[in-house]
Coordinates of N, CA and C in Angstrom, one line a residue:
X1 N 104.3 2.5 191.7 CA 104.9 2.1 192.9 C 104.3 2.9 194.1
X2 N 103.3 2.3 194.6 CA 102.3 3.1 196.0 C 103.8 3.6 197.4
X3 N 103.6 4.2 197.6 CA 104.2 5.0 199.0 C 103.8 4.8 199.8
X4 N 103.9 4.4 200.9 CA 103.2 4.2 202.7 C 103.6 5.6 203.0
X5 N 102.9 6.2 204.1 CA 102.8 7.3 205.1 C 104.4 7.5 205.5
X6 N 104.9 6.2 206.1 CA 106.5 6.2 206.8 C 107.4 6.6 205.6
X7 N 107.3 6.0 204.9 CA 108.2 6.6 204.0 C 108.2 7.9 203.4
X8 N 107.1 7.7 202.6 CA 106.4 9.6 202.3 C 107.2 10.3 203.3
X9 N 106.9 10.0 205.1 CA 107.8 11.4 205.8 C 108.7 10.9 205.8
X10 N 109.6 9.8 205.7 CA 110.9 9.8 205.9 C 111.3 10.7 204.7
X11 N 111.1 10.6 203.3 CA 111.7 11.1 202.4 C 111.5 12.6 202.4
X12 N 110.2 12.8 202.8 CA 110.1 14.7 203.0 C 111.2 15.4 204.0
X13 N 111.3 14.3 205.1 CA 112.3 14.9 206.4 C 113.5 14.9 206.0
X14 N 113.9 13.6 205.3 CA 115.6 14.2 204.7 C 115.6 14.8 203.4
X15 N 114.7 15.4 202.8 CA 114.9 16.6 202.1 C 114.4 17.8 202.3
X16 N 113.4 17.9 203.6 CA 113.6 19.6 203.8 C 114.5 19.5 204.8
X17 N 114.9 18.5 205.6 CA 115.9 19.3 207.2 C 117.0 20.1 206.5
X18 N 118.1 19.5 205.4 CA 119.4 19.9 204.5 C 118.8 21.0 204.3
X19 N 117.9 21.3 204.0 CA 117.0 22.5 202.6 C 117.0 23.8 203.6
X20 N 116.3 23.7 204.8 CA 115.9 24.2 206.0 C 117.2 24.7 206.5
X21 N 118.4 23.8 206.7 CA 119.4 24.2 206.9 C 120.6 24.7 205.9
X22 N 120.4 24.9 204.8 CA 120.8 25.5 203.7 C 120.5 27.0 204.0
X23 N 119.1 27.4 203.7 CA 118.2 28.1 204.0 C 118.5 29.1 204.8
X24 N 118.7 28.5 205.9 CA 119.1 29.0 207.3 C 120.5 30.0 207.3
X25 N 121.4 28.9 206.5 CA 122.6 29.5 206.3 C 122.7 30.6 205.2
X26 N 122.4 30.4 204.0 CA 122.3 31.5 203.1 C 121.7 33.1 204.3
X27 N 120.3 33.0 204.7 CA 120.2 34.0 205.2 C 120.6 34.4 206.0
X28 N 122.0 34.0 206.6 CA 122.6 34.3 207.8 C 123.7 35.0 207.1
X29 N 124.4 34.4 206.0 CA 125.1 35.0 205.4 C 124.9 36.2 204.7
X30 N 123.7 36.5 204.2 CA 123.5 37.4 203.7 C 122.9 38.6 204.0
X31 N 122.5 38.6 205.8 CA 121.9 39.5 206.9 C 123.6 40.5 207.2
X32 N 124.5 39.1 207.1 CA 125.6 39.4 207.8 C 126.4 40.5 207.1
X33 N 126.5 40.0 205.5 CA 127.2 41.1 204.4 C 126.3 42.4 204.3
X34 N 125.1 42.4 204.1 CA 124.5 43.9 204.4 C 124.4 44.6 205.2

């Protein structure tokens, strides 16, 4: 099943934005407890 360009980044962008924002949050939380 070939991929087009649009899709390839649609699917990259809704799985690192969550990831990125996961990410974000773990190390905030864990800046904060130490």
């Amino acid at each position: 099943m070939p991929v087009n360009n649009f899709g390839f980044l649609a699917t990259l962008l809704f799985v690192a934005v969550p990831m990125l924002f996961l990410i974000g949050l773990y190390i905030q939380t864990n800046s904060n407890k130490s």
